[in-house]
Structures are given as structure tokens and as C-alpha cells.
Tab-separated table of C-alpha atoms and ligand atoms in Angstrom:
chain	number	residue	atom	x	y	z
A	1	MET	CA	-1.602	-27.709	8.596
A	2	THR	CA	-0.856	-31.196	10.160
A	3	ARG	CA	0.218	-31.245	13.563
A	4	VAL	CA	3.265	-33.453	12.447
A	5	THR	CA	4.437	-30.456	10.017
A	6	ALA	CA	3.896	-27.909	12.611
A	7	GLU	CA	5.751	-29.787	15.314
A	8	ARG	CA	8.574	-30.357	12.931
A	9	ARG	CA	8.963	-26.631	11.847
A	10	LEU	CA	8.707	-25.282	15.574
A	11	THR	CA	11.412	-27.811	16.609
A	12	ALA	CA	13.516	-26.695	13.909
A	13	LEU	CA	12.857	-23.077	14.881
A	14	ARG	CA	13.620	-23.952	18.417
A	15	GLU	CA	16.835	-25.455	17.865
A	16	LEU	CA	17.724	-22.208	16.061
A	17	MET	CA	16.753	-20.183	19.020
A	18	ALA	CA	18.680	-22.295	21.291
A	19	THR	CA	21.939	-22.071	19.429
A	20	LYS	CA	21.377	-18.216	19.364
A	21	GLY	CA	20.548	-18.024	23.190
A	22	LEU	CA	16.860	-16.958	22.546
A	23	ASP	CA	13.959	-17.685	24.993
A	24	ALA	CA	11.401	-16.176	22.456
A	25	PHE	CA	10.774	-15.470	18.830
A	26	VAL	CA	7.865	-13.473	17.542
A	27	THR	CA	6.575	-13.106	13.873
A	28	THR	CA	3.860	-11.142	12.410
A	29	TYR	CA	4.968	-11.718	8.744
A	30	GLY	CA	2.243	-13.626	6.940
A	31	PRO	CA	4.274	-16.098	4.958
A	32	ASN	CA	6.567	-17.006	8.026
A	33	VAL	CA	3.433	-17.333	10.158
A	34	ARG	CA	1.858	-19.562	7.448
A	35	TYR	CA	4.916	-21.663	7.216
A	36	LEU	CA	5.263	-22.087	11.066
A	37	SER	CA	1.641	-22.589	11.910
A	38	GLY	CA	-0.671	-23.030	8.638
A	39	PHE	CA	-2.670	-19.832	9.407
A	40	SER	CA	-3.195	-17.947	6.199
A	41	GLY	CA	-5.071	-14.723	7.580
A	42	SER	CA	-3.768	-11.199	8.113
A	43	ASN	CA	-3.328	-9.537	11.600
A	44	VAL	CA	-1.815	-12.243	13.588
A	45	ILE	CA	1.231	-12.254	16.157
A	46	LEU	CA	2.660	-15.926	16.587
A	47	TRP	CA	4.783	-16.151	19.749
A	48	VAL	CA	7.204	-19.212	20.129
A	49	GLU	CA	9.099	-20.139	23.339
A	50	ALA	CA	10.831	-23.383	24.040
A	51	GLY	CA	8.019	-24.844	25.904
A	52	ARG	CA	5.062	-23.467	24.126
A	53	ALA	CA	3.746	-21.588	21.167
A	54	TRP	CA	0.617	-19.701	20.760
A	55	LEU	CA	-0.746	-17.200	18.184
A	56	VAL	CA	-3.461	-14.522	18.466
A	57	THR	CA	-5.690	-13.101	15.872
A	58	ASP	CA	-8.848	-11.184	15.609
A	59	LEU	CA	-12.570	-12.171	15.617
A	60	ARG	CA	-12.846	-11.972	11.635
A	61	TYR	CA	-10.619	-15.280	11.634
A	62	ALA	CA	-12.336	-17.095	14.652
A	63	THR	CA	-13.263	-20.176	12.503
A	64	GLN	CA	-10.385	-20.064	9.923
A	65	VAL	CA	-7.655	-20.107	12.626
A	66	GLU	CA	-9.361	-23.120	14.125
A	67	GLU	CA	-9.486	-24.940	10.783
A	68	GLU	CA	-5.912	-24.056	9.780
A	69	VAL	CA	-3.737	-24.268	12.926
A	70	PRO	CA	-3.272	-27.477	14.811
A	71	GLY	CA	-4.577	-26.362	18.325
A	72	ASP	CA	-2.665	-28.875	20.304
A	73	VAL	CA	0.674	-27.692	18.959
A	74	ILE	CA	0.108	-24.074	18.967
A	75	GLU	CA	-2.482	-22.419	21.451
A	76	ILE	CA	-5.009	-20.374	19.602
A	77	ALA	CA	-6.163	-16.921	20.928
A	78	VAL	CA	-8.997	-14.705	19.293
A	79	ALA	CA	-8.657	-11.124	20.422
A	80	ARG	CA	-11.797	-9.179	20.834
A	81	ASP	CA	-9.799	-5.583	20.729
A	82	GLY	CA	-6.328	-5.282	19.370
A	83	ILE	CA	-3.940	-8.262	18.972
A	84	TRP	CA	-1.140	-6.228	20.434
A	85	GLU	CA	-3.102	-5.569	23.752
A	86	ALA	CA	-4.123	-9.287	23.820
A	87	CYS	CA	-0.147	-10.345	23.117
A	88	ARG	CA	0.594	-8.029	26.140
A	89	ASP	CA	-1.909	-9.475	28.498
A	90	ARG	CA	-1.032	-13.052	27.333
A	91	VAL	CA	2.834	-12.551	27.856
A	92	GLY	CA	2.473	-10.898	31.035
A	93	SER	CA	5.596	-9.929	32.855
A	94	LEU	CA	7.956	-12.181	30.621
A	95	SER	CA	9.455	-13.321	33.772
A	96	SER	CA	11.117	-16.312	32.273
A	97	VAL	CA	12.168	-14.412	28.649
A	98	ARG	CA	15.586	-12.616	28.975
A	99	ARG	CA	16.380	-12.531	25.325
A	100	ALA	CA	13.817	-12.622	22.519
A	101	ALA	CA	13.853	-12.078	18.801
A	102	PHE	CA	11.434	-10.216	16.503
A	103	GLU	CA	11.905	-9.895	12.644
A	104	GLY	CA	13.499	-6.557	12.145
A	105	HIS	CA	13.110	-6.575	8.432
A	106	ARG	CA	9.422	-7.288	8.537
A	107	LEU	CA	7.886	-5.778	11.647
A	108	ALA	CA	6.449	-2.375	11.545
A	109	HIS	CA	8.586	0.045	13.415
A	110	ARG	CA	5.657	0.941	15.672
A	111	ASP	CA	5.087	-2.665	16.547
A	112	ALA	CA	8.765	-2.900	17.262
A	113	GLN	CA	8.639	0.204	19.563
A	114	ARG	CA	5.706	-1.358	21.308
A	115	LEU	CA	7.755	-4.606	22.259
A	116	VAL	CA	10.740	-2.879	23.390
A	117	GLU	CA	8.789	-0.435	25.408
A	118	TRP	CA	6.521	-3.162	27.226
A	119	TRP	CA	9.432	-5.582	27.979
A	120	PRO	CA	12.946	-4.318	28.875
A	121	ILE	CA	14.521	-7.437	27.548
A	122	GLU	CA	17.172	-7.836	24.936
A	123	TRP	CA	15.542	-8.047	21.546
A	124	ALA	CA	17.846	-9.479	18.728
A	125	ALA	CA	16.339	-8.595	15.547
A	126	GLU	CA	17.053	-11.494	13.693
A	127	GLY	CA	15.170	-13.137	10.793
A	128	TRP	CA	15.900	-16.867	9.763
A	129	VAL	CA	12.392	-18.330	9.099
A	130	GLU	CA	13.071	-17.293	5.512
A	131	ALA	CA	16.164	-19.503	5.772
A	132	MET	CA	14.142	-22.558	7.099
A	133	ARG	CA	11.836	-22.179	4.138
A	134	GLU	CA	14.522	-22.538	1.508
A	135	ARG	CA	14.325	-26.247	1.547
A	136	LYS	CA	10.875	-27.611	0.731
A	137	ASP	CA	9.363	-30.901	2.244
A	138	ASP	CA	7.540	-32.955	-0.430
A	139	ALA	CA	4.141	-31.466	0.211
A	140	GLU	CA	5.605	-28.162	-0.441
A	141	VAL	CA	6.881	-29.439	-3.837
A	142	GLU	CA	3.766	-31.033	-4.603
A	143	ALA	CA	2.060	-27.786	-3.952
A	144	ILE	CA	4.320	-25.951	-6.521
A	145	ARG	CA	4.028	-28.927	-8.914
A	146	THR	CA	0.356	-28.520	-9.050
A	147	ALA	CA	0.650	-24.721	-9.280
A	148	ALA	CA	2.796	-25.122	-12.339
A	149	ALA	CA	0.417	-27.626	-13.793
A	150	VAL	CA	-2.746	-25.391	-13.373
A	151	ALA	CA	-0.830	-22.401	-14.709
A	152	GLY	CA	0.243	-24.341	-17.669
A	153	SER	CA	-3.238	-25.574	-18.577
A	154	SER	CA	-4.630	-22.076	-18.222
A	155	LEU	CA	-1.919	-20.877	-20.511
A	156	ALA	CA	-2.668	-23.646	-22.912
A	157	GLU	CA	-6.432	-22.635	-22.997
A	158	THR	CA	-5.611	-19.006	-23.373
A	159	LEU	CA	-3.083	-19.192	-26.448
A	160	PRO	CA	-5.733	-20.092	-28.878
A	161	LEU	CA	-7.645	-16.921	-28.029
A	162	VAL	CA	-4.563	-14.671	-28.765
A	163	ARG	CA	-5.139	-12.640	-31.903
A	164	ALA	CA	-3.725	-9.417	-33.354
A	165	GLY	CA	-5.989	-6.654	-32.262
A	166	LEU	CA	-6.406	-7.908	-28.665
A	167	ARG	CA	-4.750	-5.777	-25.958
A	168	GLU	CA	-2.174	-6.884	-23.514
A	169	ALA	CA	-4.843	-6.284	-20.655
A	170	ASP	CA	-7.256	-8.548	-22.482
A	171	VAL	CA	-4.642	-11.371	-22.485
A	172	VAL	CA	-3.982	-10.860	-19.023
A	173	ALA	CA	-7.618	-11.099	-18.097
A	174	GLU	CA	-8.197	-14.212	-20.215
A	175	LEU	CA	-5.235	-16.158	-18.604
A	176	GLU	CA	-6.168	-14.927	-14.918
A	177	TYR	CA	-9.701	-15.712	-15.452
A	178	ARG	CA	-8.597	-19.404	-16.210
A	179	ILE	CA	-6.097	-19.444	-13.515
A	180	ARG	CA	-8.567	-18.143	-10.915
A	181	ARG	CA	-11.149	-20.889	-11.934
A	182	ALA	CA	-8.655	-23.739	-11.797
A	183	ALA	CA	-6.825	-22.451	-8.620
A	184	PRO	CA	-9.075	-20.820	-6.199
A	185	GLU	CA	-6.180	-18.696	-4.495
A	186	GLY	CA	-5.636	-17.162	-8.081
A	187	ALA	CA	-2.617	-15.861	-9.692
A	188	ALA	CA	0.715	-16.190	-7.770
A	189	PHE	CA	1.483	-12.411	-8.902
A	190	GLU	CA	0.337	-9.673	-11.309
A	191	THR	CA	0.525	-11.446	-14.728
A	192	VAL	CA	2.691	-9.720	-17.090
A	193	VAL	CA	1.856	-9.381	-20.585
A	194	LEU	CA	4.191	-7.402	-22.907
A	195	SER	CA	4.070	-7.053	-26.534
A	196	GLY	CA	5.911	-5.739	-29.185
A	197	GLU	CA	8.792	-3.275	-28.253
A	198	ARG	CA	7.332	-3.256	-24.948
A	199	SER	CA	8.657	-6.864	-24.429
A	200	ALA	CA	12.041	-5.300	-23.868
A	201	LEU	CA	11.056	-3.922	-20.218
A	202	PRO	CA	12.394	-6.555	-18.025
A	203	HIS	CA	9.859	-5.330	-15.350
A	204	GLY	CA	7.127	-3.867	-17.531
A	205	ARG	CA	3.438	-3.680	-16.523
A	206	SER	CA	0.761	-4.666	-19.061
A	207	GLY	CA	-1.160	-2.144	-20.702
A	208	THR	CA	-3.616	-1.047	-23.475
A	209	ARG	CA	-1.405	-1.707	-26.424
A	210	ALA	CA	-3.093	-3.799	-29.113
A	211	LEU	CA	-1.127	-6.708	-30.377
A	212	ARG	CA	0.148	-6.556	-34.045
A	213	PRO	CA	1.384	-9.023	-36.361
A	214	GLY	CA	4.959	-9.807	-36.099
A	215	ASP	CA	4.931	-8.885	-32.304
A	216	LEU	CA	6.700	-10.671	-29.665
A	217	LEU	CA	4.552	-11.523	-26.740
A	218	LEU	CA	6.140	-12.249	-23.497
A	219	ILE	CA	3.986	-13.643	-20.766
A	220	ASP	CA	5.226	-14.090	-17.167
A	221	PHE	CA	2.609	-15.822	-14.976
A	222	GLY	CA	1.825	-17.965	-12.189
A	223	ALA	CA	-0.594	-19.805	-10.044
A	224	ARG	CA	-0.835	-20.116	-6.225
A	225	TRP	CA	-1.846	-23.470	-4.789
A	226	GLU	CA	-2.265	-24.051	-1.074
A	227	GLY	CA	-0.093	-20.871	-0.539
A	228	TYR	CA	2.645	-22.064	-3.001
A	229	CYS	CA	3.603	-20.070	-6.145
A	230	CYS	CA	4.812	-21.193	-9.515
A	231	ASP	CA	6.491	-18.737	-11.777
A	232	ILE	CA	6.700	-19.438	-15.524
A	233	THR	CA	7.635	-17.149	-18.518
A	234	ARG	CA	6.916	-17.802	-22.077
A	235	THR	CA	7.604	-15.810	-25.246
A	236	TYR	CA	5.885	-16.266	-28.388
A	237	VAL	CA	5.178	-14.350	-31.792
A	238	VAL	CA	1.890	-12.942	-33.074
A	239	GLY	CA	1.808	-14.194	-36.571
A	240	GLU	CA	5.005	-15.745	-38.262
A	241	PRO	CA	8.162	-15.472	-36.397
A	242	GLU	CA	11.171	-13.856	-38.186
A	243	ALA	CA	14.583	-15.535	-38.347
A	244	ARG	CA	15.766	-13.239	-35.616
A	245	HIS	CA	13.019	-14.214	-33.313
A	246	VAL	CA	13.861	-17.976	-33.835
A	247	GLU	CA	17.516	-17.408	-33.321
A	248	VAL	CA	17.108	-15.302	-30.099
A	249	HIS	CA	14.558	-17.655	-28.703
A	250	ALA	CA	16.996	-20.621	-29.273
A	251	ALA	CA	19.814	-18.693	-27.473
A	252	VAL	CA	17.461	-18.027	-24.480
A	253	CYS	CA	16.416	-21.474	-24.272
A	254	GLY	CA	20.046	-22.670	-24.590
A	255	ALA	CA	21.089	-20.321	-21.790
A	256	LEU	CA	18.315	-21.827	-19.550
A	257	GLU	CA	19.160	-25.347	-20.277
A	258	ALA	CA	22.974	-24.515	-19.764
A	259	ALA	CA	22.008	-23.119	-16.372
A	260	ALA	CA	19.637	-26.113	-15.485
A	261	ARG	CA	22.618	-28.550	-16.114
A	262	THR	CA	24.494	-26.826	-13.363
A	263	LEU	CA	21.887	-27.425	-10.713
A	264	ARG	CA	22.739	-29.928	-7.890
A	265	PRO	CA	23.405	-29.961	-4.276
A	266	GLY	CA	26.496	-28.028	-3.222
A	267	VAL	CA	26.837	-25.806	-6.505
A	268	GLU	CA	27.342	-22.043	-5.694
A	269	ALA	CA	24.245	-20.048	-6.802
A	270	ARG	CA	26.718	-17.895	-8.720
A	271	ALA	CA	27.817	-20.771	-10.819
A	272	VAL	CA	24.381	-21.294	-12.056
A	273	ASP	CA	24.195	-17.657	-13.037
A	274	ALA	CA	27.400	-17.844	-14.660
A	275	ALA	CA	26.406	-20.650	-16.916
A	276	ALA	CA	23.511	-18.570	-18.336
A	277	ARG	CA	25.835	-15.857	-18.828
A	278	GLU	CA	28.601	-17.592	-20.657
A	279	ALA	CA	25.856	-19.302	-22.857
A	280	PHE	CA	24.683	-15.859	-23.938
A	281	SER	CA	28.334	-14.171	-23.923
A	282	ALA	CA	29.172	-17.144	-26.507
A	283	ARG	CA	26.343	-15.880	-28.794
A	284	ASP	CA	27.311	-12.189	-28.359
A	285	LEU	CA	24.015	-11.566	-26.395
A	286	GLY	CA	25.698	-11.030	-23.029
A	287	ALA	CA	25.208	-7.228	-22.726
A	288	ALA	CA	21.481	-7.959	-23.500
A	289	PHE	CA	20.985	-10.132	-20.231
A	290	LEU	CA	19.932	-7.536	-17.683
A	291	HIS	CA	19.011	-9.332	-14.656
A	292	SER	CA	19.864	-12.447	-12.540
A	293	THR	CA	19.308	-15.715	-13.692
A	294	GLY	CA	16.822	-16.907	-11.184
A	295	HIS	CA	15.516	-16.853	-7.581
A	296	GLY	CA	13.968	-19.265	-4.928
A	297	LEU	CA	10.099	-19.634	-4.826
A	298	GLY	CA	7.594	-20.909	-2.507
A	299	LEU	CA	5.125	-19.376	-0.150
A	300	GLU	CA	6.661	-16.165	-1.972
A	301	VAL	CA	7.247	-15.705	-5.498
A	302	HIS	CA	10.700	-14.443	-4.728
A	303	GLU	CA	12.525	-16.106	-1.975
A	304	ARG	CA	15.944	-17.234	-1.084
A	305	PRO	CA	18.264	-18.330	-2.694
A	306	ARG	CA	19.117	-15.629	-5.258
A	307	LEU	CA	20.840	-17.015	-8.429
A	308	HIS	CA	22.988	-13.861	-8.580
A	309	ARG	CA	26.502	-13.425	-9.926
A	310	GLU	CA	27.850	-12.725	-6.602
A	311	GLU	CA	26.102	-15.259	-4.498
A	312	THR	CA	28.486	-17.789	-3.202
A	313	ARG	CA	26.154	-19.842	-1.030
A	314	GLY	CA	25.757	-23.320	-2.185
A	315	LEU	CA	22.457	-25.025	-3.247
A	316	ALA	CA	20.868	-27.793	-1.287
A	317	ALA	CA	18.616	-30.621	-1.960
A	318	GLY	CA	15.004	-29.564	-1.483
A	319	MET	CA	15.480	-25.907	-2.786
A	320	VAL	CA	13.072	-24.836	-5.459
A	321	VAL	CA	14.467	-22.152	-7.754
A	322	THR	CA	13.386	-20.566	-11.070
A	323	LEU	CA	15.743	-20.123	-14.069
A	324	GLU	CA	14.667	-17.036	-15.992
A	325	PRO	CA	17.370	-15.970	-18.636
A	326	GLY	CA	16.143	-13.335	-20.974
A	327	VAL	CA	17.591	-10.661	-23.428
A	328	TYR	CA	16.168	-7.167	-24.156
A	329	PHE	CA	16.591	-4.914	-27.181
A	330	PRO	CA	15.021	-1.403	-26.872
A	331	ARG	CA	12.693	-1.130	-29.939
A	332	TRP	CA	12.873	-4.549	-31.013
A	333	GLY	CA	11.664	-6.559	-27.836
A	334	GLY	CA	12.779	-9.055	-25.453
A	335	VAL	CA	12.679	-12.813	-25.084
A	336	ARG	CA	12.516	-14.548	-21.589
A	337	VAL	CA	11.897	-18.145	-20.705
A	338	GLU	CA	11.325	-19.203	-17.207
A	339	ASP	CA	10.931	-22.726	-15.528
A	340	ASP	CA	10.930	-23.761	-11.982
A	341	TYR	CA	13.170	-26.640	-10.527
A	342	ARG	CA	13.397	-28.729	-7.537
A	343	ILE	CA	17.063	-29.532	-6.332
A	344	THR	CA	17.217	-33.207	-5.897
A	345	GLU	CA	20.047	-35.381	-4.378
A	346	SER	CA	21.697	-35.628	-7.765
A	347	GLY	CA	20.601	-32.892	-9.845
A	348	ALA	CA	17.474	-31.198	-10.556
A	349	GLU	CA	13.795	-31.973	-11.839
A	350	CYS	CA	11.719	-29.437	-13.755
A	351	LEU	CA	8.416	-28.710	-12.283
A	352	THR	CA	6.901	-26.791	-15.183
A	353	PRO	CA	5.434	-29.079	-17.964
A	354	THR	CA	4.510	-26.271	-20.439
A	355	SER	CA	6.447	-26.411	-23.868
A	356	ARG	CA	9.083	-23.666	-24.292
A	357	ALA	CA	8.423	-23.693	-28.113
A	358	LEU	CA	8.119	-20.180	-30.056
A	359	GLU	CA	4.454	-20.741	-31.062
A	360	ALA	CA	3.102	-18.758	-33.829
A	361	LEU	CA	-0.143	-17.288	-32.333
A	362	GLY	CA	-3.311	-15.988	-33.918
A	363	GLY	CA	-2.398	-15.711	-37.606
A	364	THR	CA	-2.386	-12.161	-38.912
A	365	ALA	CA	-6.079	-11.477	-39.092
A	366	VAL	CA	-6.789	-8.306	-37.141
A	367	ILE	CA	-10.144	-8.589	-35.085
A	368	SER	CA	-11.601	-6.298	-32.499
A	369	PRO	CA	-11.091	-7.059	-28.984
B	1	LIG	ZN1	8.527	-14.718	-13.661
B	2	LIG	ZN1	10.835	-15.087	-11.632
């Protein structure tokens, strides 16, 4: 991470600490540590006070931490034994710290206990780095854009291979292989490939079912680039689509576009969800839309904000969100389409270049995998 980025993010955190009356903030949570310091390893404690910041990790990361963290902004310590013991020694008596915060929703109970036992100061169990992460800077958006381009081209290379007879797991392997070659950090999350009636499982896991002619094929996938995730879903048909496939797919794309038209700074998150829901209801598909319309994404594939039907918080320029409307019919199948958008000053920009078209994949010839 550059010195400038680290300074900007630590300054924002320190301003937040000042408004809450905190002298220190400690995090061990990987995505938050990476956001604030650039360090991408595990087993780390990042400690921030008004006048200094330091992190401690272990010997396995001695070289990596020097490469990733701007040492003139954040002091680097490498522990020979435990990082918590090193933290205790470094902090000492904490004479200047009266009120400190750890991330109660992230820190292991045993580690929170250590902090409270070692230092009889007031611990405010807050968590706001996630809120800071909502609005992305240009470099973060570019990383997501690159992840989306890489994932899209990997999918484009995979689709010609899809045939009846391949199993869901084969399609996962073919796609993830290509993602990993193009993006060294690999898939952003476990790729989901669901076929036939299994595509009606909104949270299904890929299995060994072999694709058959006439199957819907739902693919939910993403790549990670410089830590940042994209999250894309496409639905296709193995062989020729039926009229109902075309009709439902068009309805899902219509719901996505209706939601996308609402995206702009200031709009309540629930209004985005409502736009997708109304588009489905207008086609009598409202009852088949079983989840929220979307979510933020960045260093994690699910971040704030959530585009949920009760979420009244407003969107802001710089946020990156997915829109993922879908409808699911047991024993028939499901159709979901998902794209990623950056909220701009005046609206939104789609970051995922992959066509949404309902392609007919692989003809009807059955081959062995
Ligand atoms: Zn997804
Ligand atoms: Zn998603």
C-alpha cells in the first residue's frame, strides 16, 4: 500500500476515534487490517493511536510485511513467539490510553479477554472500519473492474466447453482454473454452478449432477484482484431454451435494469430493492424472488451496504454494490443475473462487461466428461 493511502485511511480512522473519545483502536480482522495497512497475511494485530500506529505479525511474514506495509506510516514488528505477548510488551502499561476499542464482532472471545485482563481500561467494542470501507477510492474501483474483466474473460473461455454430460463440478473446475491463471489470487469465493432443478436453490453448492439437454445452468462466480472481489451471476440453457426460459430470463434482466435505474447518491437502499421487487410483481413473479436485491462488495464479497427491503440508509458516491435479482421455482429451476455497479455523483456505472444474454450452450450431444 502506498504511504499516501495508508495516511489517508488512518487519518479518517483517527477522526472517528476522536469523535468517540477513544485513545486507541485495535483490529485483528484480515480485511480491515488490509484496508488500513496493506498487509494481507493472517495472524496480525494492528494498533492505532492518535500519534502512532504499529502492527505485529509473526516470522512467516517477515519479508511480506515489509513489502506490503509503508513502514514510515505504520511501525512493523515481527514476533518470535506469540503476537499477543509481543503486543503486551509493546503496549506496556498503556499509561496514556484510557479508552480503547476492539472489534467485538470480529475478535475471538479469548483474545478480547486478554485485552481486558491485561489493561484495566475501558474497552468500547465498536466496529467502524467496515463503514469506512463502504466508499471506494479510484484504485479500489479499478481493482474491482479488473477482477470483473478477468472473471468475464474466464467465463467466455469456459462457455464453449459446456456440454450435456459434464457435471456441475467439471464446469466449476474449468472456470476456476481459468480464473486462477488470469488472477493469481484466484476465485473471489467458491464458484457456484447449479443445473436443472438444482438451479432453484438460491444458496446451493455445486455437486456431481451431470448436465442434460434443456437444463437451466446458473453460474455465480468472481475473481479477486489485489484483494478486491467481483461477484457475477449468469444463467444459460444447455441446448435450446424453451419459451418459459426466455420469458423468465427477460423478467430477471428487467428487474435488474429497474433496480439499476434507481442507483444514485442519496437513494435509500430499500428503494433499490423495491424497484426489483415491483418489476417482478408486475409479472406475477414476486413470490419467487426469495432474497435481497444486492449487497456491497470490496475486500469481501459481502460488505455494507445491504440492498435489503428494510434498509433505510442512503447510498453514496463511491459505493460499489451488486444487483442480483433472481426467481426460483422448485422442480423447474431458477434464474439469477448479477452485475456490479459503482455509484457515481449522478447515477451508477456498471463494472461487469459480460453479456447477460441467455445463451444456448453445447448443443444436445451427450459426451463423456
Ligand atoms: Zn454472486
Ligand atoms: Zn452476490
